[in-house]
Short mmCIF file of C-alpha atoms and ligand atoms in Angstrom, two decimals:
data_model
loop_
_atom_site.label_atom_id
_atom_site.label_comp_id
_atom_site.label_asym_id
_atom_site.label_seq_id
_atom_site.Cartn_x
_atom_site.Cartn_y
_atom_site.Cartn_z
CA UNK R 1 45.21 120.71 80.05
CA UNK R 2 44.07 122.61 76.75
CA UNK R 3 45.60 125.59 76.34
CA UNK R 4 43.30 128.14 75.14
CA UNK R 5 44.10 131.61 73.65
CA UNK R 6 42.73 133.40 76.90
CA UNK R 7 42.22 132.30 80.62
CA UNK R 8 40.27 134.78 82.61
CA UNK R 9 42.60 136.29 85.39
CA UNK R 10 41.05 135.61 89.09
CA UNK R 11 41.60 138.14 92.03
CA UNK R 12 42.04 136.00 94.99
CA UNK R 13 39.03 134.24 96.41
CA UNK R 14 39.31 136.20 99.84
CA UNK R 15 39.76 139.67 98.40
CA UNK R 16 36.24 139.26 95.83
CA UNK R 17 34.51 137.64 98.81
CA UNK R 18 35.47 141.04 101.21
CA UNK R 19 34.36 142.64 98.01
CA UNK R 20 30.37 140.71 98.06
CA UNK R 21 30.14 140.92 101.48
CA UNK R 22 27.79 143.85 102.03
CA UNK R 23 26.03 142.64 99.56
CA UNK R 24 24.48 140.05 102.11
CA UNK R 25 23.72 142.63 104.70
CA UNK R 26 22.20 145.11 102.18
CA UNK R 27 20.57 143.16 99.42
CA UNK R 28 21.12 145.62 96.99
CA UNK R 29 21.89 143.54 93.61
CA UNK R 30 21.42 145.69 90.65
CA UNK R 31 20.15 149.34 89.60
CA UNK R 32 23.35 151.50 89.69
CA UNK R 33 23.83 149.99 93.34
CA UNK R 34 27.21 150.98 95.61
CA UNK R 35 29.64 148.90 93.64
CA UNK R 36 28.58 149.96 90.04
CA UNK R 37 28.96 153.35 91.50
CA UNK R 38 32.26 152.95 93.46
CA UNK R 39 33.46 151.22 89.89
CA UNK R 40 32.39 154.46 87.50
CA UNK R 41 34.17 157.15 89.94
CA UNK R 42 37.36 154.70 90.08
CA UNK R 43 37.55 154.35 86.32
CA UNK R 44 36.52 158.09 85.44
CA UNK R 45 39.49 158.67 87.93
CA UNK R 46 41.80 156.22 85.76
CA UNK R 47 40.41 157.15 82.54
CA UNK R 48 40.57 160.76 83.27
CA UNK R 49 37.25 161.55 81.69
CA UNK R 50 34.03 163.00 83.18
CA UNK R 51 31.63 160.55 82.63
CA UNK R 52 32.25 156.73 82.53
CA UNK R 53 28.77 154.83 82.49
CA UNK R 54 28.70 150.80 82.89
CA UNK R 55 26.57 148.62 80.81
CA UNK R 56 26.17 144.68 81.35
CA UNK R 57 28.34 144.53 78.62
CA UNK R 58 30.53 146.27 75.55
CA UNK R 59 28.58 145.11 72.76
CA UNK R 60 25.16 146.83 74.49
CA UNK R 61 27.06 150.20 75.39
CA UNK R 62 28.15 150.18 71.80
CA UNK R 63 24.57 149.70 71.34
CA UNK R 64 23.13 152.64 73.36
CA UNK R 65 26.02 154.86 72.35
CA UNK R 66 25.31 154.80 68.89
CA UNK R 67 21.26 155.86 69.65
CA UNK R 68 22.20 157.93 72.42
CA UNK R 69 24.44 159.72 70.15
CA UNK R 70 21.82 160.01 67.70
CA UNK R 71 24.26 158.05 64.61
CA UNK R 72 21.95 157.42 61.38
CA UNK R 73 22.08 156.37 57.94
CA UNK R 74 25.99 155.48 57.43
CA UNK R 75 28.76 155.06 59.41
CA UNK R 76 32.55 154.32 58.18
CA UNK R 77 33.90 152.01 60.20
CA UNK R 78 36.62 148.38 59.63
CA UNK R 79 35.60 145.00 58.76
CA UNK R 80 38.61 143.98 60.41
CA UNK R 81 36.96 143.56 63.99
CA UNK R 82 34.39 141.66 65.94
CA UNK R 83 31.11 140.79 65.31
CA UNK R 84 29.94 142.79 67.61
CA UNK R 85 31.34 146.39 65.79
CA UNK R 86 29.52 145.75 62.58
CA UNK R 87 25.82 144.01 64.00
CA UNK R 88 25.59 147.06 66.71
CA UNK R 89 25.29 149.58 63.68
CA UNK R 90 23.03 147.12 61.79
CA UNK R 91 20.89 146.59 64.71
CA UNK R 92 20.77 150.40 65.35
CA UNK R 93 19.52 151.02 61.37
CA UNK R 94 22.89 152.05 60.48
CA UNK R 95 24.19 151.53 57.03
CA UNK R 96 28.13 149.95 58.05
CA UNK R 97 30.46 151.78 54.84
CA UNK R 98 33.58 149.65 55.22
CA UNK R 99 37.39 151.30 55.11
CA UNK R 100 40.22 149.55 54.62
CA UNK R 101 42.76 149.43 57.26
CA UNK R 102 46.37 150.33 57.47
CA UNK R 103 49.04 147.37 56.71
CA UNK R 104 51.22 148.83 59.47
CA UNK R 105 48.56 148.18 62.68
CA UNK R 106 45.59 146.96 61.13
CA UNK R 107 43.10 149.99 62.31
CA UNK R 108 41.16 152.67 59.97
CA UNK R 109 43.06 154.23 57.53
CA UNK R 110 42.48 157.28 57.72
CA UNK R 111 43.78 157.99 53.84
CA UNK R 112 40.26 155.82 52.97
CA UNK R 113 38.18 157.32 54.55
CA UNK R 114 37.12 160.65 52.75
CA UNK R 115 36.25 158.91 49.25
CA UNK R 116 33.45 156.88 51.20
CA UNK R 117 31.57 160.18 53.02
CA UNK R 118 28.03 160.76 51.11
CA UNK R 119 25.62 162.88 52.94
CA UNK R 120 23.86 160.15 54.73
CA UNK R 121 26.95 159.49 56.80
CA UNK R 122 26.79 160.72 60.42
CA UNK R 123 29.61 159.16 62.00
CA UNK R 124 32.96 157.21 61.89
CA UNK R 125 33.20 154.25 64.21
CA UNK R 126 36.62 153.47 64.09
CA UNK R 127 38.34 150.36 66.26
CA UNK R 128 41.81 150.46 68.27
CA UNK R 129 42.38 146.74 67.42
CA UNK R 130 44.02 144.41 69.61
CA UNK R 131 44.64 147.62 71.79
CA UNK R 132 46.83 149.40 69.31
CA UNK R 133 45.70 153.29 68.86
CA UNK R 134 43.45 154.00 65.72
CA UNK R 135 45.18 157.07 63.42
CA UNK R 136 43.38 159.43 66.10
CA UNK R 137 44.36 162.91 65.02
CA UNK R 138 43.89 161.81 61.54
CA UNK R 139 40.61 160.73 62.23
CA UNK R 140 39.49 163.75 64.30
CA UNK R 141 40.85 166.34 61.41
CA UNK R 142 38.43 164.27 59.08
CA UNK R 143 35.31 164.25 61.45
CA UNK R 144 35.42 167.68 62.46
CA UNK R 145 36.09 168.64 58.43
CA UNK R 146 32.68 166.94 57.84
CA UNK R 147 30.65 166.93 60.99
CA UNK R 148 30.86 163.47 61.62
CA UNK R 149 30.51 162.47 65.01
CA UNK R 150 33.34 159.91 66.26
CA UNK R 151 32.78 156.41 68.75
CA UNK R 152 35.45 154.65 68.98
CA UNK R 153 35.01 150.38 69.79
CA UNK R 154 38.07 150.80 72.37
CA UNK R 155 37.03 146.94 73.38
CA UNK R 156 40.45 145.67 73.45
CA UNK R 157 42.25 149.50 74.84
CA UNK R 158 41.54 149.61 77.85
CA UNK R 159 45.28 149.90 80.08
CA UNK R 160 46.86 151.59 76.89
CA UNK R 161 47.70 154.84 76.51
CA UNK R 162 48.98 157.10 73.62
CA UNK R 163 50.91 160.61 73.86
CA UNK R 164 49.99 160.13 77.35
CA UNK R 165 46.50 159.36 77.48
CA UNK R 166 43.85 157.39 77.85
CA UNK R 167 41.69 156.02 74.66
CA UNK R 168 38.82 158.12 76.87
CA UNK R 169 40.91 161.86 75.39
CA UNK R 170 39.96 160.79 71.39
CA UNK R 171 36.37 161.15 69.66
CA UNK R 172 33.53 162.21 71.02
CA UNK R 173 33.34 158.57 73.19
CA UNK R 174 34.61 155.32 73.34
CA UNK R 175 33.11 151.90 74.54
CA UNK R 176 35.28 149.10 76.22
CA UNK R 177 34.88 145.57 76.98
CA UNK R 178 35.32 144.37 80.13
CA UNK R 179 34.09 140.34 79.21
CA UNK R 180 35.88 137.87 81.05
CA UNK R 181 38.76 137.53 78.54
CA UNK R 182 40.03 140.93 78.01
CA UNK R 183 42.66 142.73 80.32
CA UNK R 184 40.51 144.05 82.86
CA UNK R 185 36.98 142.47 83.49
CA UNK R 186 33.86 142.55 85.14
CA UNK R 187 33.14 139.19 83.97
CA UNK R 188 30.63 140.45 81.63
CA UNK R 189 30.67 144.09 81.12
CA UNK R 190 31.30 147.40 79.20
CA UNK R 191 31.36 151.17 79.65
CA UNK R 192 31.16 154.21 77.94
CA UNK R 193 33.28 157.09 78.52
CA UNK R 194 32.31 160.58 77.69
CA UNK R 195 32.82 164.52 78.64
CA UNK R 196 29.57 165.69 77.49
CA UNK R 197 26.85 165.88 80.68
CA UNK R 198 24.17 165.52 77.95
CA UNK R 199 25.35 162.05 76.46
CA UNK R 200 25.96 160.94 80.08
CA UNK R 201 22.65 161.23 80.51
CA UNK R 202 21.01 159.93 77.63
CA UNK R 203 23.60 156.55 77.95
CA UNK R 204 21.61 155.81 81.55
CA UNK R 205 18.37 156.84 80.06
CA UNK R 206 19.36 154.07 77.03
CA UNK R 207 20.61 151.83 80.28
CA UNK R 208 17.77 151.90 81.87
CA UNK R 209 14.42 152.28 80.14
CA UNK R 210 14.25 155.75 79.79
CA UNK R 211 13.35 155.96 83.46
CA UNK R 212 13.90 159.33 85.21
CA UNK R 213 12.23 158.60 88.24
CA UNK R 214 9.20 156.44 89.62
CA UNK R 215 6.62 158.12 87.91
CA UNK R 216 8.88 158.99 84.78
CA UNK R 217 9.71 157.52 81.98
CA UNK R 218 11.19 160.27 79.55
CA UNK R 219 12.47 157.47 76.41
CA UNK R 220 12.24 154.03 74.90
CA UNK R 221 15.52 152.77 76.28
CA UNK R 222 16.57 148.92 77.23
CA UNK R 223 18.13 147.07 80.07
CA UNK R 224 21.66 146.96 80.03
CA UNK R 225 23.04 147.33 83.53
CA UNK R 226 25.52 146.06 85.56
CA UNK R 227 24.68 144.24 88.61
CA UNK R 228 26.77 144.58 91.64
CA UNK R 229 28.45 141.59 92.09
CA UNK R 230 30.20 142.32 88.27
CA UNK R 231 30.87 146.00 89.41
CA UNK R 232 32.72 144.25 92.55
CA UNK R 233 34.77 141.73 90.45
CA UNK R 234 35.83 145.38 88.53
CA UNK R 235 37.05 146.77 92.31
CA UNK R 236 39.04 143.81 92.45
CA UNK R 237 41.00 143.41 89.29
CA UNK R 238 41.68 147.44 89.02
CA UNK R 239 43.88 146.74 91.62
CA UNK R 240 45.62 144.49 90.36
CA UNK R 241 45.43 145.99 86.83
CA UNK R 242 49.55 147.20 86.70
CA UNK R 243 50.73 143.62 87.56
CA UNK R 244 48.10 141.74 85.13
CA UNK R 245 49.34 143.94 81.95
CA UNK R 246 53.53 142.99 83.34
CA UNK R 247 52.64 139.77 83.24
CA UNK R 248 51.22 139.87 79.86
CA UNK R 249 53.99 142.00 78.96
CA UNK R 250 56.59 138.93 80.27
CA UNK R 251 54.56 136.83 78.37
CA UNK R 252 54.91 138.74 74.73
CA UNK R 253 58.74 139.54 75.69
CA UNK R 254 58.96 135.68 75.23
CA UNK R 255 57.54 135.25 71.82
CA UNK R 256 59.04 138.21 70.44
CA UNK R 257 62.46 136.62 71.63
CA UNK R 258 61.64 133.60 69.63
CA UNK R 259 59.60 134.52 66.65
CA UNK R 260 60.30 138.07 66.00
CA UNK R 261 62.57 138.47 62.71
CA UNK R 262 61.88 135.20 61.54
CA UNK R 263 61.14 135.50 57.80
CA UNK R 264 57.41 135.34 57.06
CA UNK R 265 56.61 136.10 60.59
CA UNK R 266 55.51 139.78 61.11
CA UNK R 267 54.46 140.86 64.87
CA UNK R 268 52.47 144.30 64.61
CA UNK R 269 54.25 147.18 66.66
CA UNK R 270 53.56 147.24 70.11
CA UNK R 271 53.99 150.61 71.68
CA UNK R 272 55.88 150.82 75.41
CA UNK R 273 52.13 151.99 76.61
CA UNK R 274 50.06 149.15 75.36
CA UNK R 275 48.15 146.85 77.19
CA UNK R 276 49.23 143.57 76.20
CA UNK R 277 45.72 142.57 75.04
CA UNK R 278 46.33 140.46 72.36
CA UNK R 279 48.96 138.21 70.38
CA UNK R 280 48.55 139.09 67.13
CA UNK R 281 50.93 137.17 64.34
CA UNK R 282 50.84 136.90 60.41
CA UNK R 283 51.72 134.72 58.78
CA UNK R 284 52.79 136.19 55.02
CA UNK R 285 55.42 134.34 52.84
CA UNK R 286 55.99 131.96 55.66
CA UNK R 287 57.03 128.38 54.74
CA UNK R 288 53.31 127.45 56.45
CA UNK R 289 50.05 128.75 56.12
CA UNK R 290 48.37 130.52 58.75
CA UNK R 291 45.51 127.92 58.81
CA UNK R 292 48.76 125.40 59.55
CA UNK R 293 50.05 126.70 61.88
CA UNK R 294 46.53 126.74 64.07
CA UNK R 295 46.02 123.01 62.78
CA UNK R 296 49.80 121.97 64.62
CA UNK R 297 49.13 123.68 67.41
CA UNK R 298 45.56 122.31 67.66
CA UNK R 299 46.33 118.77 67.29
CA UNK R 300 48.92 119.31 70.85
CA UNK R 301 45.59 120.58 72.11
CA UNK R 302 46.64 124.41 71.91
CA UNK R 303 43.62 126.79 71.09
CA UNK R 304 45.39 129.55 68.78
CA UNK R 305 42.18 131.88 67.07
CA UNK R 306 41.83 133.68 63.57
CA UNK R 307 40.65 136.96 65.62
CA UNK R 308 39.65 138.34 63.40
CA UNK R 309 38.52 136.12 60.47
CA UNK R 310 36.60 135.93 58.36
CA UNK R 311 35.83 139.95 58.18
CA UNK R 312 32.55 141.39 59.24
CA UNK R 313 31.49 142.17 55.80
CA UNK R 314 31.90 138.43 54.51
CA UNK R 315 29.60 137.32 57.53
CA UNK R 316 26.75 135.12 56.35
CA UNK R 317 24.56 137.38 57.61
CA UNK R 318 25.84 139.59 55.05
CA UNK R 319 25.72 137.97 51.84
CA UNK R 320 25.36 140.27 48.87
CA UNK R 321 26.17 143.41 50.84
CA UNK R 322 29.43 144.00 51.03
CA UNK R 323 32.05 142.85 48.48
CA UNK R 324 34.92 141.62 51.32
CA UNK R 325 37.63 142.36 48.08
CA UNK R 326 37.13 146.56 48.76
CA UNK R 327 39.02 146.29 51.60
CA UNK R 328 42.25 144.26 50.15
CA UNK R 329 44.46 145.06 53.30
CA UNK R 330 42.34 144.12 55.87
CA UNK R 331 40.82 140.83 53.89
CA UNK R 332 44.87 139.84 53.41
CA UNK R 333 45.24 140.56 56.98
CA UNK R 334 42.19 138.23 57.87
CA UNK R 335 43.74 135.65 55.97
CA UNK R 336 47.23 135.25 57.78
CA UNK R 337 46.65 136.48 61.30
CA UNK R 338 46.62 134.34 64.05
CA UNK R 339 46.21 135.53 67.47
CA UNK R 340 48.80 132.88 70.23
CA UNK R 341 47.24 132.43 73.68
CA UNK R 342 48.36 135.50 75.93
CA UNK R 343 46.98 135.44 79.07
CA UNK R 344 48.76 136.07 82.57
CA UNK R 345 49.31 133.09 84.24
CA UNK R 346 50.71 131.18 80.69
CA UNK R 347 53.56 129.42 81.66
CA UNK R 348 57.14 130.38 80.25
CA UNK R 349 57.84 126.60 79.23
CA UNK R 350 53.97 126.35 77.20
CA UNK R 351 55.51 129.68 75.10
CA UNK R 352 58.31 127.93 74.80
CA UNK R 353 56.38 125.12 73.70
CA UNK R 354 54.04 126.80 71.04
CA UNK R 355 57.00 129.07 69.40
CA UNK R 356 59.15 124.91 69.24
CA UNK R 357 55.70 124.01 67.02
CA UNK R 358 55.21 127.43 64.85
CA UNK R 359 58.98 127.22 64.03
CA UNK R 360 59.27 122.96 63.90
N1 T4K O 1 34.09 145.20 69.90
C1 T4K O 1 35.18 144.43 69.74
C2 T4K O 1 36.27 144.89 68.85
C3 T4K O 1 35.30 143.22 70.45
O1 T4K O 1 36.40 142.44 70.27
C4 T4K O 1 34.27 142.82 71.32
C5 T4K O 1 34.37 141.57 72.06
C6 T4K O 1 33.15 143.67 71.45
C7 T4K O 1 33.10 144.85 70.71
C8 T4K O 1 31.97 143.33 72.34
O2 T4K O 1 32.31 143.33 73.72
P1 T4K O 1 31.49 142.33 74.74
O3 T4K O 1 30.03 142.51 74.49
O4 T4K O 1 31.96 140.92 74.48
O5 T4K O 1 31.89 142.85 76.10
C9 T4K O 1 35.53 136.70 72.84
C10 T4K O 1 34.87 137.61 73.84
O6 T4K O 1 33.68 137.01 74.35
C11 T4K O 1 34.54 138.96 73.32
O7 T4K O 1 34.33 139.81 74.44
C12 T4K O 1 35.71 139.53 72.50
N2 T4K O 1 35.38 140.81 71.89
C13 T4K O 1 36.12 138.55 71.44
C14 T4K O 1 37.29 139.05 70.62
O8 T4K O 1 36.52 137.33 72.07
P2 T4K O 1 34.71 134.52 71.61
O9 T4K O 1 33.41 134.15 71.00
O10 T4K O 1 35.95 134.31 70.81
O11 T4K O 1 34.87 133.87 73.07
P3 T4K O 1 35.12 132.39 73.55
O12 T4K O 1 33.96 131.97 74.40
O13 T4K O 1 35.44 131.52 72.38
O14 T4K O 1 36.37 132.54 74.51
C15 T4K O 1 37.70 132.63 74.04
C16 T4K O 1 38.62 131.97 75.05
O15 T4K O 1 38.64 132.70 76.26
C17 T4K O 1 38.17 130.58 75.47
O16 T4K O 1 38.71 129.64 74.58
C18 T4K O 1 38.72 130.42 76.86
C19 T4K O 1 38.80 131.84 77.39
N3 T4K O 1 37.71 132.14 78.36
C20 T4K O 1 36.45 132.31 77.91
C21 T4K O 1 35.43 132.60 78.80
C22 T4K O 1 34.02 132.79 78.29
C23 T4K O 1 38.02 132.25 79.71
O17 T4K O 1 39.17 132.08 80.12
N4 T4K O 1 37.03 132.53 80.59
C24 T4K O 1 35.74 132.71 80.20
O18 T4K O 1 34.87 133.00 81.04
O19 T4K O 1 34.58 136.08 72.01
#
């Protein structure tokens, strides 16, 4: 069997079938249905926030956060993330000003940030990569200083905490992914949490049409909602959310024993309260490239990934419009990181395994 770098976790069969159930006797599938609302109370309750509204997935509740919000012209924000960070601006009309990141944990920094604010900038939309907490007080002195308004792409945070809380206490919101690879999922899904009643609201106007009622339709907004039987795989794995994030945590314990301190080989910091998310490694001064160390492993049939490389702003999609080179840190980052498969289940002797061929 390949190993890949993630294996969706599974509640058991019975427990999502108990879950479905009703479904069958009350054939309600979609359209903010008992599930999708028994999933927003139970993660406004773990978040600790007001509002927590559920889109069919992150990348569209990125999306309808950034119009809901009203975020125009430019927005400062890392090329050292997912697609999806950098095209929801561009889809949205927003102008992406890239920041470099911070050599320490690879998010915003902060120090950047200031030199790049012109008066068409309207927000920062900063990531908390690999589940490791942006420079958030930082970030909100700088925002407030200028007006900006703050989203942070929280895709990988969810089950991490800093000082105590949840990414759902920093900026004005934050958007998490809940695809079938991350942490906790909903097989596809996202959310957006928020304190302010008034973005609540325009997030399920964005969600759903702009549809107030039957015979109202108040705004231009899309489809992106989650349908029930999504919202019920969420009911399942919430419960089982401590255990997934020890068993990660087992998991990183592992390479740590075997690759941490080994010259070349840097592991970023990973706080007590993190979520296990990723495996992030780099590779700098080490006696092999990053690119082979993912060819050894790949000819044993071991699925290692460059998350995240190339950056956004060297895309294809982007030729001529950002110069990758601004942002030295996170474009020698993008070079030498290499992300090991973490997921919950990986066995102790297939660590083993994959730390015997990054060290052979
Ligand atoms: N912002 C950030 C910073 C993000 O990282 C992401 C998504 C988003 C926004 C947008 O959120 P979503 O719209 O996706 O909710 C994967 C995920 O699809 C994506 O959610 C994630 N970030 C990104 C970092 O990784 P790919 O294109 O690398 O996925 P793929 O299909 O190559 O899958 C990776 C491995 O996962 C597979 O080799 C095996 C395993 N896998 C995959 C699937 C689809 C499973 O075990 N089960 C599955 O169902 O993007």
């Amino acid at each position: 069997m390949p190993i890949q770098v993630a294996r969706s976790s599974m509640p058991d069969f019975e427990e999502y079938l108990a879950e479905i159930r009703p479904l069958w006797e009350n054939h309600w599938l979609t359209n903010n249905g008992e599930k999708a609302l028994a999933l927003e109370a139970a993660l406004q309750a773990y978040l600790d926030i007001p509002h927590v509204v559920l889109f069919s997935n992150g990348h569209l509740a990125l999306e309808a956060a950034i119009r809901a919000m009203g975020i125009t012209g430019e927005a400062i924000t890392t090329p050292f993330t997912f697609a999806s960070t950098t095209h929801a601006l561009v889809r949205c009309g927003v102008k992406p000003v890239f920041a470099d990141v911070r050599p320490g944990d690879l998010t915003l920094d902060a120090s950047q940030m200031e030199r790049l604010i012109t008066e068409r900038t309207t927000a920062i939309v900063p990531v908390h990569v690999y589940g490791n907490f942006c420079d958030v007080d930082a970030i909100g002195r700088i925002a407030q200083k200028h007006g900006l308004t703050v989203l942070y792409d929280a895709a990988h945070a969810f089950g991490a905490t800093h000082a105590g809380q949840s990414p759902a206490a920093y900026g004005d919101a934050a958007m998490y992914s809940f695809h079938a690879t991350k942490v906790f999922h909903t097989i596809e899904g996202g959310a957006i949490s928020c304190a302010s009643d008034a973005l609540a609201d325009a997030l399920r106007l964005e969600r759903n049409f702009g549809i107030t009622g039957p015979e109202d339709t108040v705004s231009v907004g899309g489809n992106a909602k989650m349908n029930e039987f999504q919202a019920a795989m969420g009911l399942c794995n919430l419960r089982h959310l401590e255990g997934e994030i020890a068993k990660r945590r087992h998991v990183c314990s592992l390479y740590r024993a075997r690759l941490a301190g080994v010259p070349g080989i840097r592991f970023l910091p990973t706080p007590d309260q993190d979520n296990c998310a990723y495996l992030p490694v780099l590779f700098e001064g080490y006696r092999r490239t990053r690119d082979e160390v993912f060819a050894r492993l790949a000819a044993q049939d071991i699925y290692a990934r460059k998350y995240f490389y190339p950056l956004t702003s060297a895309f294809a999609c982007y030729a001529g419009q950002f110069d990758p080179a601004a942002t030295p840190v996170a474009l020698a980052a993008s070079q030498n990181v290499l992300t090991l498969p973490l997921y919950a289940d990986l066995a102790d002797a297939d660590v083993q395994r994959i730390c015997d061929l990054v060290l052979a």
